[in-house]
Backbone as a printed PyTorch tensor [residue, N CA C, xyz], in Angstrom:
tensor([[[-44.5540,   1.6220,  13.3930],
         [-44.5610,   2.0600,  11.6080],
         [-45.2500,   0.5280,  11.0690]],

        [[-46.6440,   1.0430,  10.5370],
         [-46.6280,  -0.0480,   9.8360],
         [-45.9330,  -0.2180,   8.0310]],

        [[-45.3260,  -1.1940,   8.3180],
         [-44.5500,  -1.2330,   6.7890],
         [-44.4530,  -2.7620,   6.0930]],

        [[-45.1660,  -3.3690,   4.8770],
         [-44.5450,  -4.2370,   3.9010],
         [-43.4340,  -4.0780,   3.4060]],

        [[-42.4850,  -4.8230,   3.0690],
         [-40.9650,  -4.7120,   2.5930],
         [-41.1870,  -5.7990,   1.0670]],

        [[-41.4860,  -6.1500,   0.4040],
         [-40.9560,  -6.9680,  -0.9000],
         [-39.4720,  -7.3030,  -1.3760]],

        [[-39.7000,  -8.4300,  -1.8480],
         [-38.3410,  -9.0330,  -1.7680],
         [-38.2430, -10.4620,  -2.4010]],

        [[-36.8460, -10.1480,  -2.7640],
         [-37.3060, -11.5850,  -4.2150],
         [-37.6030, -11.2110,  -6.0740]],

        [[-37.5370,  -9.4730,  -6.0580],
         [-38.0050,  -9.7010,  -7.8320],
         [-36.8780, -10.4030,  -8.5430]],

        [[-35.8660, -10.2250,  -9.1720],
         [-35.2090,  -9.7990, -10.3710],
         [-35.7020, -10.8820, -11.9610]],

        [[-34.7020, -10.7730, -12.5850],
         [-35.1450, -11.5150, -14.1620],
         [-34.5770, -12.7230, -13.8980]],

        [[-35.2800, -13.6800, -15.0670],
         [-35.3210, -14.7780, -15.2380],
         [-35.9080, -15.3480, -16.1520]],

        [[-35.5170, -16.3930, -16.4920],
         [-35.5350, -17.3330, -18.3060],
         [-36.9520, -17.8630, -17.8910]],

        [[-38.2100, -17.7010, -18.8580],
         [-39.2940, -18.0600, -19.4870],
         [-38.5910, -19.7570, -18.8720]],

        [[-39.5320, -19.6660, -17.7760],
         [-39.8430, -22.1730, -17.0060],
         [-39.0060, -21.7820, -16.3070]],

        [[-38.4220, -20.7090, -15.5720],
         [-37.4330, -20.5570, -14.3140],
         [-38.6170, -20.4550, -13.2040]],

        [[-38.4020, -19.9150, -12.1960],
         [-38.6110, -20.0310, -10.6180],
         [-37.8750, -19.1340,  -9.4100]],

        [[-39.1760, -18.3300,  -9.1750],
         [-39.2250, -17.0280,  -8.4090],
         [-39.3300, -16.9340,  -6.8840]],

        [[-38.8450, -16.7690,  -6.4000],
         [-40.0250, -16.2770,  -5.2530],
         [-39.6080, -15.0290,  -3.8180]],

        [[-40.6620, -14.6780,  -3.7330],
         [-41.0220, -13.3280,  -3.8890],
         [-41.5310, -12.9360,  -1.7500]],

        [[-40.8970, -12.2720,  -0.9840],
         [-41.4020, -12.3030,   0.3660],
         [-42.4760, -11.1970,   0.2190]],

        [[-42.5280, -11.3530,   1.7460],
         [-43.6500,  -9.9620,   2.3140],
         [-43.1860,  -9.5160,   3.6450]],

        [[-42.1630,  -8.5770,   3.9540],
         [-42.1170,  -8.7290,   5.1390],
         [-43.0130,  -7.7310,   5.8470]],

        [[-44.0550,  -8.2250,   6.8850],
         [-44.8590,  -7.1700,   7.8690],
         [-44.2430,  -7.0470,   9.1110]],

        [[-44.3920,  -5.2680,   9.0630],
         [-44.0490,  -4.9720,  10.3390],
         [-45.4910,  -3.6780,  10.5830]],

        [[-45.0220,  -3.5900,  12.2320],
         [-46.5320,  -2.8770,  12.4830],
         [-48.1110,  -3.5820,  12.6340]],

        [[-48.1400,  -5.0430,  12.2160],
         [-49.1670,  -5.7320,  12.6500],
         [-48.6330,  -6.8000,  12.4220]],

        [[-50.0390,  -7.7110,  12.6140],
         [-49.9440,  -8.8190,  12.2070],
         [-50.4880,  -9.8180,  11.7030]],

        [[-49.7500, -10.2960,  10.3400],
         [-49.8760, -10.3200,   9.5050],
         [-51.5580, -11.8380,   9.3690]],

        [[-51.9040, -12.3710,  10.8080],
         [-52.7500, -13.5690,  11.2220],
         [-54.3690, -12.3020,  11.4370]],

        [[-53.0780, -10.7530,  11.1620],
         [-55.6510, -10.5230,  11.3450],
         [-55.8050,  -9.8670,   9.8540]],

        [[-55.0370,  -9.6820,   8.6310],
         [-55.5160,  -9.1540,   8.0590],
         [-55.4170, -10.5860,   6.2360]],

        [[-56.5800, -10.3500,   5.5120],
         [-56.2010, -11.2240,   4.6720],
         [-55.1520, -10.2190,   4.1710]],

        [[-54.1220, -10.6680,   3.3150],
         [-52.5330, -10.8280,   2.7470],
         [-52.5870, -11.0800,   0.9300]],

        [[-52.4370, -10.6830,   0.0840],
         [-52.0770, -10.6610,  -1.2270],
         [-50.9320,  -9.7570,  -2.1490]],

        [[-50.9520, -10.7340,  -3.1560],
         [-50.1220, -10.2170,  -4.2800],
         [-51.2680,  -9.7620,  -5.0130]],

        [[-50.3180,  -8.4130,  -5.9570],
         [-50.9660,  -7.9750,  -7.1080],
         [-50.0920,  -7.6820,  -7.7150]],

        [[-50.0160,  -7.5450,  -8.9320],
         [-49.0370,  -7.0990, -10.3590],
         [-49.7100,  -6.3310, -11.3560]],

        [[-49.1310,  -5.5830, -11.3220],
         [-49.2450,  -4.3550, -12.2690],
         [-47.9230,  -4.4790, -13.8490]],

        [[-47.9310,  -4.0170, -14.8220],
         [-47.3020,  -5.0540, -16.0390],
         [-47.5840,  -3.1370, -17.0400]],

        [[-46.4750,  -3.3260, -17.6520],
         [-46.1270,  -1.3620, -17.8950],
         [-48.1760,  -1.1270, -19.1110]],

        [[-48.4620,  -0.0560, -18.6740],
         [-49.8890,   0.1760, -19.2450],
         [-50.7540,  -0.4600, -19.5370]],

        [[-51.3170,  -1.7920, -18.4770],
         [-51.6670,  -2.1350, -18.2360],
         [-52.3650,  -1.9230, -16.4690]],

        [[-53.7720,  -2.7810, -16.0490],
         [-53.9960,  -2.2200, -15.3400],
         [-53.6150,  -3.3280, -13.8700]],

        [[-53.3620,  -3.0910, -12.7230],
         [-52.8560,  -3.6270, -11.6350],
         [-54.0310,  -4.5360, -11.2120]],

        [[-53.4750,  -6.2070, -11.2060],
         [-54.3560,  -7.1690, -10.9840],
         [-54.5560,  -7.7600,  -9.9990]],

        [[-55.0330,  -8.4580, -10.1000],
         [-54.6500,  -9.3720,  -8.3480],
         [-54.4740, -10.9280,  -8.8160]],

        [[-53.1880, -11.4970,  -8.1210],
         [-52.5840, -12.5110,  -8.3430],
         [-52.6040, -13.6450,  -7.6490]],

        [[-52.7570, -13.2990,  -6.4430],
         [-53.3450, -13.8250,  -5.3760],
         [-53.8320, -13.4680,  -4.4350]],

        [[-54.7950, -14.7980,  -2.6810],
         [-55.1810, -14.6370,  -1.9830],
         [-54.8700, -15.2810,  -1.4650]],

        [[-54.7900, -14.9830,   0.2370],
         [-54.8550, -15.9320,   1.3410],
         [-56.1300, -14.9530,   2.7310]],

        [[-56.7490, -15.7190,   3.1010],
         [-57.7020, -15.2830,   3.7800],
         [-56.6000, -15.0100,   5.1030]],

        [[-57.3390, -13.9160,   6.3880],
         [-56.7200, -13.6230,   7.7980],
         [-56.1040, -15.0750,   8.2280]],

        [[-57.4550, -15.7510,   8.1020],
         [-56.9300, -17.7190,   8.9370],
         [-55.8680, -17.7400,   8.3800]],

        [[-55.8300, -18.4860,   7.5120],
         [-54.6580, -18.6320,   6.5140],
         [-55.1740, -19.5470,   6.1020]],

        [[-56.9280, -19.9160,   6.2180],
         [-56.9160, -21.5280,   5.8770],
         [-57.7440, -21.7820,   4.1310]],

        [[-57.4070, -19.9370,   3.5630],
         [-58.2220, -20.6920,   1.9050],
         [-57.2310, -19.7470,   1.2480]],

        [[-56.6630, -20.1710,  -0.2620],
         [-56.2710, -18.9410,  -0.9460],
         [-57.1500, -18.9570,  -2.1580]],

        [[-56.2130, -18.0810,  -3.2490],
         [-57.1470, -18.1050,  -4.3420],
         [-55.9910, -17.1980,  -5.4610]],

        [[-56.1210, -17.7010,  -6.5070],
         [-55.2650, -17.6600,  -7.4150],
         [-55.5860, -16.4050,  -9.0310]],

        [[-55.4290, -15.5150,  -9.5040],
         [-56.3310, -15.8780, -10.8110],
         [-56.0150, -17.1000, -11.1520]],

        [[-56.7930, -16.8130, -12.6990],
         [-56.4920, -17.8370, -13.7450],
         [-55.1660, -18.2800, -14.6000]],

        [[-54.9320, -16.3130, -14.3980],
         [-53.7640, -17.5080, -16.0850],
         [-52.6490, -17.7140, -14.4780]],

        [[-52.7230, -17.8430, -13.1570],
         [-50.9420, -17.8020, -12.8360],
         [-51.6090, -19.9780, -11.7240]],

        [[-52.8750, -19.8720, -11.9040],
         [-53.7310, -21.4660, -11.2430],
         [-52.3750, -21.9090, -11.9000]],

        [[-51.5730, -23.3910, -10.5620],
         [-50.9790, -24.5870, -11.0780],
         [-50.1850, -24.2560, -11.2130]],

        [[-49.4980, -22.3680, -11.2990],
         [-47.8480, -22.0380, -11.2310],
         [-47.4700, -21.1090,  -9.9680]],

        [[-48.3570, -20.8620,  -9.4980],
         [-48.2090, -19.8150,  -8.1340],
         [-48.4070, -20.0050,  -7.0620]],

        [[-47.4140, -20.0140,  -5.8300],
         [-48.5480, -21.1510,  -4.8870],
         [-48.5520, -19.4270,  -3.1900]],

        [[-48.9830, -19.3920,  -2.8860],
         [-48.4880, -18.4800,  -1.9510],
         [-48.9710, -19.3100,  -0.6440]],

        [[-48.0090, -18.5870,   0.4760],
         [-47.8330, -19.2340,   1.8630],
         [-47.5570, -18.0710,   2.3520]],

        [[-48.0520, -18.4510,   3.8080],
         [-48.1340, -17.5310,   4.9010],
         [-47.2530, -18.1770,   6.2080]],

        [[-46.2880, -17.5210,   6.6210],
         [-45.6420, -17.7970,   8.2990],
         [-45.5550, -17.1870,   9.1250]],

        [[-46.8260, -17.0650,   9.9690],
         [-46.4690, -16.2690,  11.2380],
         [-45.8720, -16.1850,  11.9950]],

        [[-44.8910, -16.5900,  12.4190],
         [-43.8060, -16.5660,  13.5110],
         [-42.8300, -15.8850,  12.3470]],

        [[-42.8940, -15.4650,  11.3480],
         [-41.9860, -13.9770,  10.3120],
         [-42.7150, -13.6580,  10.3220]],

        [[-43.8440, -13.3100,  10.5790],
         [-45.0250, -12.7540,   9.8300],
         [-44.7590, -12.2020,   8.6920]],

        [[-44.8610, -12.7870,   7.4720],
         [-44.2910, -12.9640,   6.1480],
         [-45.0800, -13.4600,   5.2640]],

        [[-45.0070, -13.0940,   4.2630],
         [-45.6900, -14.4260,   3.3110],
         [-44.7580, -14.1490,   1.8250]],

        [[-45.1770, -15.0500,   1.0920],
         [-44.3850, -15.4360,  -0.0090],
         [-45.1670, -15.7790,  -1.1820]],

        [[-44.7650, -15.4060,  -2.1420],
         [-45.3050, -15.4920,  -3.7320],
         [-44.3870, -17.0560,  -4.3650]],

        [[-44.4220, -18.1650,  -4.0300],
         [-43.5330, -18.8300,  -5.3580],
         [-44.1010, -18.8550,  -6.1530]],

        [[-43.6270, -18.6970,  -7.2810],
         [-43.3300, -18.4870,  -8.6910],
         [-42.5170, -19.4500,  -9.8250]],

        [[-43.8360, -20.4580, -10.0670],
         [-42.5190, -21.8800, -11.3600],
         [-43.1800, -20.8640, -12.8600]],

        [[-42.8300, -21.9400, -14.0540],
         [-43.3040, -21.8600, -14.4460],
         [-43.4250, -20.6190, -15.4690]],

        [[-42.4700, -19.8160, -15.2550],
         [-42.6930, -18.3610, -15.3920],
         [-43.2450, -18.1640, -16.7070]],

        [[-43.5990, -16.9630, -17.4170],
         [-43.7790, -16.5700, -18.3140],
         [-43.2880, -14.9940, -19.1050]],

        [[-43.0080, -15.1330, -20.1190],
         [-43.0540, -13.1800, -20.4460],
         [-44.4090, -13.0130, -20.0490]],

        [[-45.0570, -13.0190, -19.8700],
         [-45.9720, -12.2750, -19.4810],
         [-47.1430, -12.4010, -18.1170]],

        [[-45.8670, -12.5820, -17.2470],
         [-46.0930, -12.7440, -15.8240],
         [-44.7720, -11.1870, -15.5130]],

        [[-43.9130, -11.0470, -16.2990],
         [-43.5400,  -9.6670, -16.1490],
         [-44.1050,  -8.3640, -15.6550]],

        [[-44.2970,  -7.8970, -14.5450],
         [-44.9020,  -6.3090, -13.9700],
         [-44.2200,  -6.7770, -12.7920]],

        [[-44.6070,  -4.8970, -12.3020],
         [-44.1940,  -5.5890, -10.4030],
         [-45.0560,  -6.1110,  -9.7520]],

        [[-44.8170,  -6.5830,  -8.8660],
         [-45.2000,  -7.3380,  -7.8380],
         [-45.8910,  -6.3630,  -6.7870]],

        [[-46.9420,  -6.3280,  -5.9090],
         [-46.6730,  -5.4090,  -5.3720],
         [-47.5420,  -6.7010,  -3.7580]],

        [[-47.4250,  -5.7650,  -2.3860],
         [-48.2220,  -6.4990,  -1.5570],
         [-49.4450,  -5.7920,  -1.0540]],

        [[-50.2390,  -6.3420,  -0.4380],
         [-51.4720,  -6.0750,   0.2220],
         [-51.4010,  -6.3960,   1.4860]],

        [[-52.5190,  -5.6520,   2.5040],
         [-52.6760,  -5.8690,   3.4000],
         [-53.9270,  -5.1730,   3.6170]],

        [[-55.0580,  -5.9280,   4.0650],
         [-56.3270,  -5.5130,   3.9700],
         [-56.6110,  -6.7780,   5.9630]],

        [[-57.2430,  -5.1760,   6.3330],
         [-57.6020,  -6.1570,   7.5390],
         [-58.6320,  -6.5740,   7.9330]],

        [[-59.8770,  -7.6580,   8.5130],
         [-60.1280,  -8.7410,   8.1490],
         [-61.6110,  -8.5260,   9.0480]],

        [[-60.9620,  -6.9570,   9.7500],
         [-62.9830,  -6.5940,   9.7260],
         [-63.3180,  -5.6640,   9.5420]],

        [[-62.2520,  -4.2730,   9.0390],
         [-62.0330,  -3.1950,   9.0040],
         [-61.3980,  -2.9090,   7.4860]],

        [[-62.3030,  -3.6540,   6.4790],
         [-61.8340,  -3.3830,   4.8500],
         [-61.0750,  -2.1950,   4.5740]],

        [[-61.3480,  -1.4750,   5.1120],
         [-60.6620,  -0.2420,   3.9700],
         [-59.5900,   0.3340,   5.6000]],

        [[-58.7980,  -0.3300,   6.0250],
         [-57.1080,   0.1790,   6.2240],
         [-56.9110,  -1.9230,   5.9270]],

        [[-55.9520,  -0.5900,   4.6980],
         [-55.3950,  -0.8710,   3.7640],
         [-53.7740,  -0.4820,   3.4380]],

        [[-52.7820,  -1.7070,   3.4860],
         [-51.3010,  -1.5280,   2.8030],
         [-50.8200,  -2.0040,   1.9300]],

        [[-49.8680,  -1.0210,   1.2060],
         [-49.2440,  -1.4120,  -0.1910],
         [-48.0470,  -1.6560,  -0.3240]],

        [[-47.2120,  -2.6220,   0.1140],
         [-45.9330,  -2.9210,  -0.2080],
         [-44.9110,  -2.0000,  -1.0810]],

        [[-43.9760,  -1.3660,  -1.4790],
         [-43.0490,  -0.6000,  -2.3610],
         [-43.6100,  -1.4250,  -3.7960]],

        [[-43.4020,  -2.4600,  -4.2730],
         [-43.6030,  -3.2010,  -5.1510],
         [-42.4930,  -3.7700,  -5.7380]],

        [[-41.5160,  -5.0190,  -6.2890],
         [-40.8250,  -5.4420,  -6.7230],
         [-40.9220,  -5.7890,  -7.9880]],

        [[-39.5410,  -6.1450,  -9.2920],
         [-39.5880,  -5.9580, -10.0100],
         [-39.0700,  -7.2570, -10.0040]],

        [[-40.0340,  -8.1070, -11.1730],
         [-40.3190,  -9.6940, -11.8990],
         [-40.3400,  -9.0630, -13.3460]],

        [[-39.1880,  -9.7730, -13.4500],
         [-39.4380,  -9.6030, -15.4510],
         [-38.4700, -11.2180, -16.1110]],

        [[-39.5340, -11.5880, -16.9450],
         [-39.1360, -12.7890, -17.3940],
         [-38.9520, -12.7270, -18.9450]],

        [[-37.4800, -12.9080, -19.3080],
         [-36.5820, -13.2530, -20.7710],
         [-35.5940, -13.7970, -20.7250]],

        [[-35.7790, -14.0430, -22.2030],
         [-34.2220, -14.8780, -22.7860],
         [-33.4160, -14.1670, -23.0740]]])
C-alpha cells in the first residue's frame, strides 16, 4: 500500500525551528522526485522545496531560501524538511508530495501536518 505519512508539525515561536518528516511506504523515494508543499488558510497550495529522484539537486521557494533545508534518507525511505528562523507567515499545513521520475502522472500526497508560528 502506497502511503506518505508526515509528522513533526506543531506550535513554535517566531525564530524557532521544526523538523518535518515524511515517511514513504509502498514505493522507493529514489524513484520519485520528493517535494514539500504548504497551504495557508484562504491561500493556494504552494511549492516549498523539492529534491530530484537522484537526490543531486534541491530547489526552494524564494520565501524559504536560506531558512529551510530538504534532505532525504534512502535507507529510511524518508524525506525531511528542516525549518529554521520560522516566521508567522510560515504558518500552514505542510504536505509531502511524490512524483514518479519518468511517469509524472503518478503522484502521491500525504495527509498534511500543521505548522503554527506564533508568539
